[in-house]
Amino acid sequence: MKLPVTEIKSIAIFRALQLGDMLCAVPAFRALRAAYPQAKITLVGLPWGKSFTQRFHKYFDDFIHFPGYPGLPEQKFEPVDFTGFLAEMQVREFDLAIQMQGNGSVVNPMVELFGARYTAGYKIDGHYAPGNSLFMLYPDEGHEIERHVKLMEFLGIPSQGTSLEFPLTADDESAFAQLNLNIEPQKYICVHPGSRGSWRQWPVQYFAALADYCAEQGYKVVITGTAEEQEIIDQVKEHMRTDAIDLAGKTSMGAVAVLIKDAAMLISNCTGVSHIASAFKTPSIVISMDGEPQRWGPLDSRIHRTIDWLQNPDFHLVFRETVEMVA
């Protein structure tokens, strides 16, 4: 390794992103923990990331809330909060800070201000990065999972594989049980029609058509989503000829994961739940609406079918994939 175990006792990872993005970095987190088993590893992320570190406590020991920064769209920048955050980071005196947010063009100067003994991460030509041989030229191709594993390998940290994980807890199982759903494992399919951006929203009538087909094959249909996605879910149900179980706003993230784990299949245009399905090896139909299926779709194309809707906006193609998966 470029940085010996004896020198690295505390590590800060900067990755202030949402669920799907975080799950794609889990193989890199796993490799980092294997390389530095005694180090205290802290995630610097969005407010919800605290629950992520609790779920992935094998890889993280602490969490620090990141208050935003100019040029990052995930949350509003608060100058006063940022000043306090930066002071806290510097007081911690991390041995290593790793920038895993992106190509580094916006955040590399900021991460260096954390004051860590060593700073590592991604860089691109023409933008600032410390000249310490610990910054890898950003690989602007390939899967998101593999990009982060490559960063670990660049730092001399051996890969621990590219498989995803989603640890379940007793609370997750309890939350699922409290739903009192009249369903049996492998006898239902999950439909998750919502998405964080309306521009990534697959037409509701198509979700309804696939759900109806699965129901006609003897599967119960369970529709999941947040309370904010109720309108989309109502529209899907309005287009359906068959009945569906509506769980909009009724489930925790953990309960949804239990549901996906035992489902016969997931149908979605959301990367977060698609990566949960990948972690449990639950077959899935993923409609990619962002133009980067090779980056964000599940790696195993044998049990996960990703359709690039921007290149192939053909419902019959998606339907044929669904028929093959259900058969």
mmCIF file of C-alpha atoms in Angstrom:
data_model
loop_
_atom_site.group_PDB
_atom_site.id
_atom_site.type_symbol
_atom_site.label_atom_id
_atom_site.label_comp_id
_atom_site.label_asym_id
_atom_site.label_seq_id
_atom_site.Cartn_x
_atom_site.Cartn_y
_atom_site.Cartn_z
ATOM 1 C CA MET A 1 0.000 0.000 0.000
ATOM 2 C CA LYS A 2 1.140 3.541 -0.712
ATOM 3 C CA LEU A 3 0.306 4.511 2.868
ATOM 4 C CA PRO A 4 1.454 1.987 5.507
ATOM 5 C CA VAL A 5 -1.000 0.696 8.094
ATOM 6 C CA THR A 6 1.219 2.007 10.850
ATOM 7 C CA GLU A 7 0.753 5.594 9.622
ATOM 8 C CA ILE A 8 -3.004 5.563 9.078
ATOM 9 C CA LYS A 9 -5.057 5.493 12.267
ATOM 10 C CA SER A 10 -7.962 7.721 11.181
ATOM 11 C CA ILE A 11 -9.599 8.119 7.765
ATOM 12 C CA ALA A 12 -12.239 10.553 6.506
ATOM 13 C CA ILE A 13 -14.196 9.596 3.375
ATOM 14 C CA PHE A 14 -15.947 12.443 1.585
ATOM 15 C CA ARG A 15 -18.975 11.189 -0.346
ATOM 16 C CA ALA A 16 -22.029 13.388 0.200
ATOM 17 C CA LEU A 17 -24.511 11.642 -2.099
ATOM 18 C CA GLN A 18 -27.753 9.637 -2.110
ATOM 19 C CA LEU A 19 -28.449 5.934 -1.527
ATOM 20 C CA GLY A 20 -27.714 4.522 -4.982
ATOM 21 C CA ASP A 21 -24.414 6.390 -5.189
ATOM 22 C CA MET A 22 -23.430 5.249 -1.704
ATOM 23 C CA LEU A 23 -24.223 1.591 -2.339
ATOM 24 C CA CYS A 24 -22.016 1.625 -5.440
ATOM 25 C CA ALA A 25 -19.069 2.631 -3.252
ATOM 26 C CA VAL A 26 -19.547 -0.205 -0.731
ATOM 27 C CA PRO A 27 -17.021 -2.545 -2.435
ATOM 28 C CA ALA A 28 -14.422 0.217 -2.127
ATOM 29 C CA PHE A 29 -15.340 0.746 1.540
ATOM 30 C CA ARG A 30 -14.959 -2.994 2.085
ATOM 31 C CA ALA A 31 -11.487 -2.983 0.553
ATOM 32 C CA LEU A 32 -10.458 0.039 2.631
ATOM 33 C CA ARG A 33 -11.562 -1.610 5.862
ATOM 34 C CA ALA A 34 -9.709 -4.822 4.983
ATOM 35 C CA ALA A 35 -6.542 -2.816 4.343
ATOM 36 C CA TYR A 36 -6.822 -0.687 7.496
ATOM 37 C CA PRO A 37 -8.711 -2.898 9.967
ATOM 38 C CA GLN A 38 -7.760 -0.869 13.046
ATOM 39 C CA ALA A 39 -8.296 2.606 11.608
ATOM 40 C CA LYS A 40 -11.216 4.775 12.678
ATOM 41 C CA ILE A 41 -13.116 5.462 9.460
ATOM 42 C CA THR A 42 -15.511 8.426 9.296
ATOM 43 C CA LEU A 43 -18.011 9.181 6.551
ATOM 44 C CA VAL A 44 -18.474 12.853 5.667
ATOM 45 C CA GLY A 45 -21.843 13.001 3.957
ATOM 46 C CA LEU A 46 -25.418 14.227 3.653
ATOM 47 C CA PRO A 47 -27.580 14.164 6.822
ATOM 48 C CA TRP A 48 -29.194 10.814 5.949
ATOM 49 C CA GLY A 49 -25.696 9.284 5.759
ATOM 50 C CA LYS A 50 -25.637 8.761 9.535
ATOM 51 C CA SER A 51 -28.144 5.911 9.095
ATOM 52 C CA PHE A 52 -25.937 4.541 6.301
ATOM 53 C CA THR A 53 -22.926 4.354 8.623
ATOM 54 C CA GLN A 54 -25.061 2.642 11.260
ATOM 55 C CA ARG A 55 -26.174 0.029 8.757
ATOM 56 C CA PHE A 56 -22.630 -0.427 7.460
ATOM 57 C CA HIS A 57 -20.983 -0.320 10.873
ATOM 58 C CA LYS A 58 -18.476 -2.947 9.715
ATOM 59 C CA TYR A 59 -16.887 -0.282 7.541
ATOM 60 C CA PHE A 60 -17.562 2.962 9.440
ATOM 61 C CA ASP A 61 -16.938 4.126 12.982
ATOM 62 C CA ASP A 62 -18.273 7.671 12.841
ATOM 63 C CA PHE A 63 -20.205 10.207 10.773
ATOM 64 C CA ILE A 64 -19.848 13.951 10.177
ATOM 65 C CA HIS A 65 -22.627 15.966 8.564
ATOM 66 C CA PHE A 66 -21.434 17.876 5.502
ATOM 67 C CA PRO A 67 -23.290 21.245 5.212
ATOM 68 C CA GLY A 68 -22.887 21.830 1.486
ATOM 69 C CA TYR A 69 -20.430 23.615 -0.756
ATOM 70 C CA PRO A 70 -20.670 25.943 -3.794
ATOM 71 C CA GLY A 71 -21.033 23.917 -6.978
ATOM 72 C CA LEU A 72 -22.540 20.831 -5.324
ATOM 73 C CA PRO A 73 -26.284 20.534 -6.054
ATOM 74 C CA GLU A 74 -27.277 18.009 -3.385
ATOM 75 C CA GLN A 75 -28.025 20.617 -0.699
ATOM 76 C CA LYS A 76 -27.986 24.363 -0.098
ATOM 77 C CA PHE A 77 -24.661 25.889 0.903
ATOM 78 C CA GLU A 78 -24.651 27.560 4.318
ATOM 79 C CA PRO A 79 -21.440 29.609 4.802
ATOM 80 C CA VAL A 80 -21.691 29.830 8.606
ATOM 81 C CA ASP A 81 -22.372 26.101 8.967
ATOM 82 C CA PHE A 82 -19.528 25.318 6.595
ATOM 83 C CA THR A 83 -17.073 27.358 8.665
ATOM 84 C CA GLY A 84 -17.971 25.356 11.760
ATOM 85 C CA PHE A 85 -17.773 22.096 9.822
ATOM 86 C CA LEU A 86 -14.307 22.919 8.507
ATOM 87 C CA ALA A 87 -13.095 23.773 12.004
ATOM 88 C CA GLU A 88 -14.347 20.401 13.266
ATOM 89 C CA MET A 89 -12.600 18.559 10.434
ATOM 90 C CA GLN A 90 -9.309 20.285 11.188
ATOM 91 C CA VAL A 91 -9.552 19.576 14.917
ATOM 92 C CA ARG A 92 -9.971 15.876 14.156
ATOM 93 C CA GLU A 93 -6.508 15.779 12.522
ATOM 94 C CA PHE A 94 -7.276 12.860 10.221
ATOM 95 C CA ASP A 95 -4.334 10.865 8.935
ATOM 96 C CA LEU A 96 -6.037 10.386 5.548
ATOM 97 C CA ALA A 97 -8.911 12.122 3.752
ATOM 98 C CA ILE A 98 -10.216 10.442 0.593
ATOM 99 C CA GLN A 99 -12.222 12.410 -1.957
ATOM 100 C CA MET A 100 -14.793 10.008 -3.473
ATOM 101 C CA GLN A 101 -17.378 12.576 -4.578
ATOM 102 C CA GLY A 102 -16.486 12.712 -8.262
ATOM 103 C CA ASN A 103 -13.720 13.895 -10.549
ATOM 104 C CA GLY A 104 -12.509 16.458 -8.015
ATOM 105 C CA SER A 105 -12.882 19.538 -10.191
ATOM 106 C CA VAL A 106 -15.078 21.254 -7.585
ATOM 107 C CA VAL A 107 -14.128 19.721 -4.248
ATOM 108 C CA ASN A 108 -10.415 18.893 -4.248
ATOM 109 C CA PRO A 109 -9.379 22.301 -2.813
ATOM 110 C CA MET A 110 -12.077 21.949 -0.149
ATOM 111 C CA VAL A 111 -11.019 18.436 0.882
ATOM 112 C CA GLU A 112 -7.433 19.600 1.249
ATOM 113 C CA LEU A 113 -8.707 22.196 3.731
ATOM 114 C CA PHE A 114 -9.790 19.312 5.986
ATOM 115 C CA GLY A 115 -6.176 19.397 7.134
ATOM 116 C CA ALA A 116 -5.530 15.666 6.944
ATOM 117 C CA ARG A 117 -1.943 14.429 6.996
ATOM 118 C CA TYR A 118 -2.530 12.848 3.570
ATOM 119 C CA THR A 119 -5.234 13.616 1.008
ATOM 120 C CA ALA A 120 -6.162 11.245 -1.819
ATOM 121 C CA GLY A 121 -8.828 10.856 -4.477
ATOM 122 C CA TYR A 122 -9.649 11.676 -8.076
ATOM 123 C CA LYS A 123 -8.430 14.472 -10.308
ATOM 124 C CA ILE A 124 -8.855 15.690 -13.892
ATOM 125 C CA ASP A 125 -6.477 17.631 -16.083
ATOM 126 C CA GLY A 126 -6.727 21.382 -15.790
ATOM 127 C CA HIS A 127 -8.100 21.391 -12.232
ATOM 128 C CA TYR A 128 -6.377 21.523 -8.896
ATOM 129 C CA ALA A 129 -5.220 18.455 -7.011
ATOM 130 C CA PRO A 130 -2.383 18.081 -4.510
ATOM 131 C CA GLY A 131 0.798 16.904 -6.178
ATOM 132 C CA ASN A 132 1.379 13.993 -3.833
ATOM 133 C CA SER A 133 0.960 10.942 -6.135
ATOM 134 C CA LEU A 134 -2.223 9.982 -4.266
ATOM 135 C CA PHE A 135 -4.665 11.429 -6.812
ATOM 136 C CA MET A 136 -5.819 9.178 -9.637
ATOM 137 C CA LEU A 137 -6.919 10.551 -13.011
ATOM 138 C CA TYR A 138 -10.698 10.148 -12.914
ATOM 139 C CA PRO A 139 -11.821 7.123 -14.975
ATOM 140 C CA ASP A 140 -14.678 8.686 -16.942
ATOM 141 C CA GLU A 141 -15.882 5.303 -18.193
ATOM 142 C CA GLY A 142 -16.952 1.976 -16.771
ATOM 143 C CA HIS A 143 -19.276 1.102 -13.908
ATOM 144 C CA GLU A 144 -19.483 3.287 -10.809
ATOM 145 C CA ILE A 145 -18.608 0.318 -8.592
ATOM 146 C CA GLU A 146 -15.474 -0.446 -10.588
ATOM 147 C CA ARG A 147 -14.354 3.196 -10.653
ATOM 148 C CA HIS A 148 -14.081 3.264 -6.864
ATOM 149 C CA VAL A 149 -12.438 -0.138 -6.643
ATOM 150 C CA LYS A 150 -9.863 1.179 -9.122
ATOM 151 C CA LEU A 151 -9.189 4.103 -6.823
ATOM 152 C CA MET A 152 -8.475 1.700 -3.976
ATOM 153 C CA GLU A 153 -6.150 -0.319 -6.207
ATOM 154 C CA PHE A 154 -4.402 2.900 -7.277
ATOM 155 C CA LEU A 155 -3.684 3.497 -3.586
ATOM 156 C CA GLY A 156 -2.273 -0.007 -3.315
ATOM 157 C CA ILE A 157 -5.350 -1.413 -1.577
ATOM 158 C CA PRO A 158 -6.338 -4.888 -2.913
ATOM 159 C CA SER A 159 -9.867 -5.369 -4.208
ATOM 160 C CA GLN A 160 -12.279 -7.389 -2.103
ATOM 161 C CA GLY A 161 -14.631 -7.959 -5.046
ATOM 162 C CA THR A 162 -17.387 -5.901 -6.636
ATOM 163 C CA SER A 163 -20.440 -7.507 -5.028
ATOM 164 C CA LEU A 164 -22.910 -5.215 -3.274
ATOM 165 C CA GLU A 165 -24.247 -5.566 0.260
ATOM 166 C CA PHE A 166 -27.251 -4.361 2.230
ATOM 167 C CA PRO A 167 -27.108 -5.579 5.837
ATOM 168 C CA LEU A 168 -30.491 -6.183 7.478
ATOM 169 C CA THR A 169 -31.222 -5.710 11.167
ATOM 170 C CA ALA A 170 -33.789 -7.074 13.605
ATOM 171 C CA ASP A 171 -35.489 -3.659 13.432
ATOM 172 C CA ASP A 172 -35.804 -4.024 9.662
ATOM 173 C CA GLU A 173 -37.435 -7.433 10.038
ATOM 174 C CA SER A 174 -39.747 -6.102 12.747
ATOM 175 C CA ALA A 175 -40.770 -3.090 10.644
ATOM 176 C CA PHE A 176 -41.564 -5.415 7.756
ATOM 177 C CA ALA A 177 -43.563 -7.790 9.955
ATOM 178 C CA GLN A 178 -45.654 -4.884 11.284
ATOM 179 C CA LEU A 179 -46.903 -4.224 7.745
ATOM 180 C CA ASN A 180 -48.931 -7.458 8.023
ATOM 181 C CA LEU A 181 -48.764 -8.115 4.295
ATOM 182 C CA ASN A 182 -50.558 -11.163 3.000
ATOM 183 C CA ILE A 183 -47.720 -12.239 0.723
ATOM 184 C CA GLU A 184 -45.388 -15.210 0.427
ATOM 185 C CA PRO A 185 -41.688 -15.121 -0.520
ATOM 186 C CA GLN A 186 -41.128 -15.417 -4.289
ATOM 187 C CA LYS A 187 -44.898 -15.075 -4.882
ATOM 188 C CA TYR A 188 -44.924 -11.313 -5.402
ATOM 189 C CA ILE A 189 -43.156 -8.687 -7.459
ATOM 190 C CA CYS A 190 -42.136 -5.193 -6.332
ATOM 191 C CA VAL A 191 -42.849 -2.195 -8.510
ATOM 192 C CA HIS A 192 -41.026 1.033 -7.602
ATOM 193 C CA PRO A 193 -42.204 3.699 -10.075
ATOM 194 C CA GLY A 194 -40.835 6.824 -8.384
ATOM 195 C CA SER A 195 -37.611 8.656 -9.102
ATOM 196 C CA ARG A 196 -35.751 11.642 -7.645
ATOM 197 C CA GLY A 197 -36.134 13.653 -10.840
ATOM 198 C CA SER A 198 -39.219 13.951 -13.045
ATOM 199 C CA TRP A 199 -36.930 13.753 -16.070
ATOM 200 C CA ARG A 200 -36.042 10.216 -14.962
ATOM 201 C CA GLN A 201 -39.659 9.118 -14.645
ATOM 202 C CA TRP A 202 -40.740 6.212 -16.860
ATOM 203 C CA PRO A 203 -44.393 6.560 -17.994
ATOM 204 C CA VAL A 204 -46.796 5.263 -15.347
ATOM 205 C CA GLN A 205 -48.908 3.363 -17.897
ATOM 206 C CA TYR A 206 -45.896 1.204 -18.735
ATOM 207 C CA PHE A 207 -45.349 0.313 -15.077
ATOM 208 C CA ALA A 208 -49.046 -0.546 -14.892
ATOM 209 C CA ALA A 209 -48.882 -2.808 -17.952
ATOM 210 C CA LEU A 210 -45.916 -4.774 -16.581
ATOM 211 C CA ALA A 211 -47.583 -5.042 -13.165
ATOM 212 C CA ASP A 212 -50.792 -6.352 -14.772
ATOM 213 C CA TYR A 213 -48.864 -8.969 -16.723
ATOM 214 C CA CYS A 214 -47.141 -10.219 -13.575
ATOM 215 C CA ALA A 215 -50.460 -10.304 -11.711
ATOM 216 C CA GLU A 216 -51.959 -12.360 -14.532
ATOM 217 C CA GLN A 217 -49.108 -14.844 -14.098
ATOM 218 C CA GLY A 218 -50.173 -15.375 -10.484
ATOM 219 C CA TYR A 219 -47.941 -12.892 -8.665
ATOM 220 C CA LYS A 220 -49.165 -10.320 -6.188
ATOM 221 C CA VAL A 221 -48.049 -6.779 -6.986
ATOM 222 C CA VAL A 222 -46.556 -4.593 -4.259
ATOM 223 C CA ILE A 223 -45.922 -0.940 -5.148
ATOM 224 C CA THR A 224 -43.321 0.895 -3.062
ATOM 225 C CA GLY A 225 -42.289 4.519 -2.762
ATOM 226 C CA THR A 226 -42.084 7.518 -0.473
ATOM 227 C CA ALA A 227 -45.065 9.548 0.702
ATOM 228 C CA GLU A 228 -43.995 12.239 -1.786
ATOM 229 C CA GLU A 229 -44.390 9.690 -4.583
ATOM 230 C CA GLN A 230 -48.020 8.886 -3.716
ATOM 231 C CA GLU A 231 -49.331 10.740 -6.772
ATOM 232 C CA ILE A 232 -47.171 8.682 -9.127
ATOM 233 C CA ILE A 233 -48.226 5.463 -7.416
ATOM 234 C CA ASP A 234 -51.905 6.466 -7.624
ATOM 235 C CA GLN A 235 -51.465 7.015 -11.351
ATOM 236 C CA VAL A 236 -49.938 3.562 -11.768
ATOM 237 C CA LYS A 237 -52.886 1.995 -9.902
ATOM 238 C CA GLU A 238 -55.383 3.952 -12.006
ATOM 239 C CA HIS A 239 -53.900 2.431 -15.155
ATOM 240 C CA MET A 240 -53.914 -1.116 -13.760
ATOM 241 C CA ARG A 241 -56.654 -3.662 -14.400
ATOM 242 C CA THR A 242 -55.611 -5.757 -11.406
ATOM 243 C CA ASP A 243 -55.219 -4.997 -7.700
ATOM 244 C CA ALA A 244 -51.979 -3.947 -6.058
ATOM 245 C CA ILE A 245 -50.730 -3.443 -2.511
ATOM 246 C CA ASP A 246 -49.857 0.243 -2.055
ATOM 247 C CA LEU A 247 -47.021 0.866 0.426
ATOM 248 C CA ALA A 248 -46.285 4.496 -0.436
ATOM 249 C CA GLY A 249 -44.908 6.229 2.635
ATOM 250 C CA LYS A 250 -45.557 3.202 4.852
ATOM 251 C CA THR A 251 -42.120 1.612 4.899
ATOM 252 C CA SER A 252 -38.668 2.316 6.237
ATOM 253 C CA MET A 253 -35.679 1.780 3.979
ATOM 254 C CA GLY A 254 -34.943 -1.422 5.872
ATOM 255 C CA ALA A 255 -38.489 -2.764 5.471
ATOM 256 C CA VAL A 256 -38.317 -2.101 1.729
ATOM 257 C CA ALA A 257 -35.034 -4.019 1.615
ATOM 258 C CA VAL A 258 -36.646 -7.028 3.350
ATOM 259 C CA LEU A 259 -39.476 -6.825 0.838
ATOM 260 C CA ILE A 260 -37.083 -6.730 -2.125
ATOM 261 C CA LYS A 261 -34.964 -9.566 -0.703
ATOM 262 C CA ASP A 262 -37.866 -12.038 -0.835
ATOM 263 C CA ALA A 263 -39.506 -10.748 -4.035
ATOM 264 C CA ALA A 264 -39.602 -12.727 -7.254
ATOM 265 C CA MET A 265 -38.606 -9.591 -9.153
ATOM 266 C CA LEU A 266 -38.221 -5.812 -8.923
ATOM 267 C CA ILE A 267 -39.344 -3.385 -11.638
ATOM 268 C CA SER A 268 -37.923 0.121 -11.237
ATOM 269 C CA ASN A 269 -36.382 3.231 -12.752
ATOM 270 C CA CYS A 270 -34.644 4.114 -9.467
ATOM 271 C CA THR A 271 -30.999 3.205 -8.942
ATOM 272 C CA GLY A 272 -31.271 3.065 -5.136
ATOM 273 C CA VAL A 273 -33.669 0.121 -4.977
ATOM 274 C CA SER A 274 -32.051 -1.518 -8.014
ATOM 275 C CA HIS A 275 -28.768 -1.741 -6.104
ATOM 276 C CA ILE A 276 -30.603 -3.226 -3.120
ATOM 277 C CA ALA A 277 -31.976 -5.872 -5.491
ATOM 278 C CA SER A 278 -28.456 -6.444 -6.764
ATOM 279 C CA ALA A 279 -27.194 -6.922 -3.199
ATOM 280 C CA PHE A 280 -29.791 -9.653 -2.599
ATOM 281 C CA LYS A 281 -29.551 -11.132 -6.100
ATOM 282 C CA THR A 282 -33.247 -10.462 -6.625
ATOM 283 C CA PRO A 283 -33.991 -10.438 -10.381
ATOM 284 C CA SER A 284 -34.861 -7.001 -11.690
ATOM 285 C CA ILE A 285 -35.981 -4.964 -14.660
ATOM 286 C CA VAL A 286 -34.271 -1.568 -14.523
ATOM 287 C CA ILE A 287 -35.293 1.174 -16.926
ATOM 288 C CA SER A 288 -32.370 3.584 -17.247
ATOM 289 C CA MET A 289 -33.527 7.143 -17.855
ATOM 290 C CA ASP A 290 -30.203 8.937 -17.316
ATOM 291 C CA GLY A 291 -28.280 7.796 -20.388
ATOM 292 C CA GLU A 292 -25.620 5.952 -18.366
ATOM 293 C CA PRO A 293 -26.850 2.357 -17.927
ATOM 294 C CA GLN A 294 -23.295 1.052 -18.215
ATOM 295 C CA ARG A 295 -22.388 3.136 -15.174
ATOM 296 C CA TRP A 296 -25.414 2.739 -12.901
ATOM 297 C CA GLY A 297 -27.163 -0.487 -13.902
ATOM 298 C CA PRO A 298 -26.561 -3.694 -11.901
ATOM 299 C CA LEU A 299 -23.349 -5.463 -12.899
ATOM 300 C CA ASP A 300 -24.863 -8.950 -13.242
ATOM 301 C CA SER A 301 -26.826 -8.834 -16.514
ATOM 302 C CA ARG A 302 -27.913 -12.450 -16.129
ATOM 303 C CA ILE A 303 -30.488 -11.687 -13.447
ATOM 304 C CA HIS A 304 -30.781 -7.934 -13.881
ATOM 305 C CA ARG A 305 -31.959 -6.519 -17.199
ATOM 306 C CA THR A 306 -31.157 -2.843 -17.731
ATOM 307 C CA ILE A 307 -32.855 -1.096 -20.628
ATOM 308 C CA ASP A 308 -31.405 2.176 -21.904
ATOM 309 C CA TRP A 309 -34.663 4.036 -22.539
ATOM 310 C CA LEU A 310 -32.961 7.052 -24.091
ATOM 311 C CA GLN A 311 -31.437 4.826 -26.780
ATOM 312 C CA ASN A 312 -34.266 2.274 -27.043
ATOM 313 C CA PRO A 313 -37.611 3.850 -26.059
ATOM 314 C CA ASP A 314 -39.455 0.653 -26.966
ATOM 315 C CA PHE A 315 -41.998 -0.664 -24.464
ATOM 316 C CA HIS A 316 -42.227 -3.988 -26.287
ATOM 317 C CA LEU A 317 -38.516 -4.544 -25.643
ATOM 318 C CA VAL A 318 -39.059 -4.021 -21.905
ATOM 319 C CA PHE A 319 -42.143 -6.238 -21.991
ATOM 320 C CA ARG A 320 -40.234 -9.072 -23.674
ATOM 321 C CA GLU A 321 -37.502 -8.847 -21.037
ATOM 322 C CA THR A 322 -40.171 -9.003 -18.325
ATOM 323 C CA VAL A 323 -41.830 -12.045 -19.886
ATOM 324 C CA GLU A 324 -38.485 -13.823 -20.043
ATOM 325 C CA MET A 325 -37.701 -12.991 -16.425
ATOM 326 C CA VAL A 326 -41.112 -14.100 -15.142
ATOM 327 C CA ALA A 327 -41.141 -17.343 -17.132
#
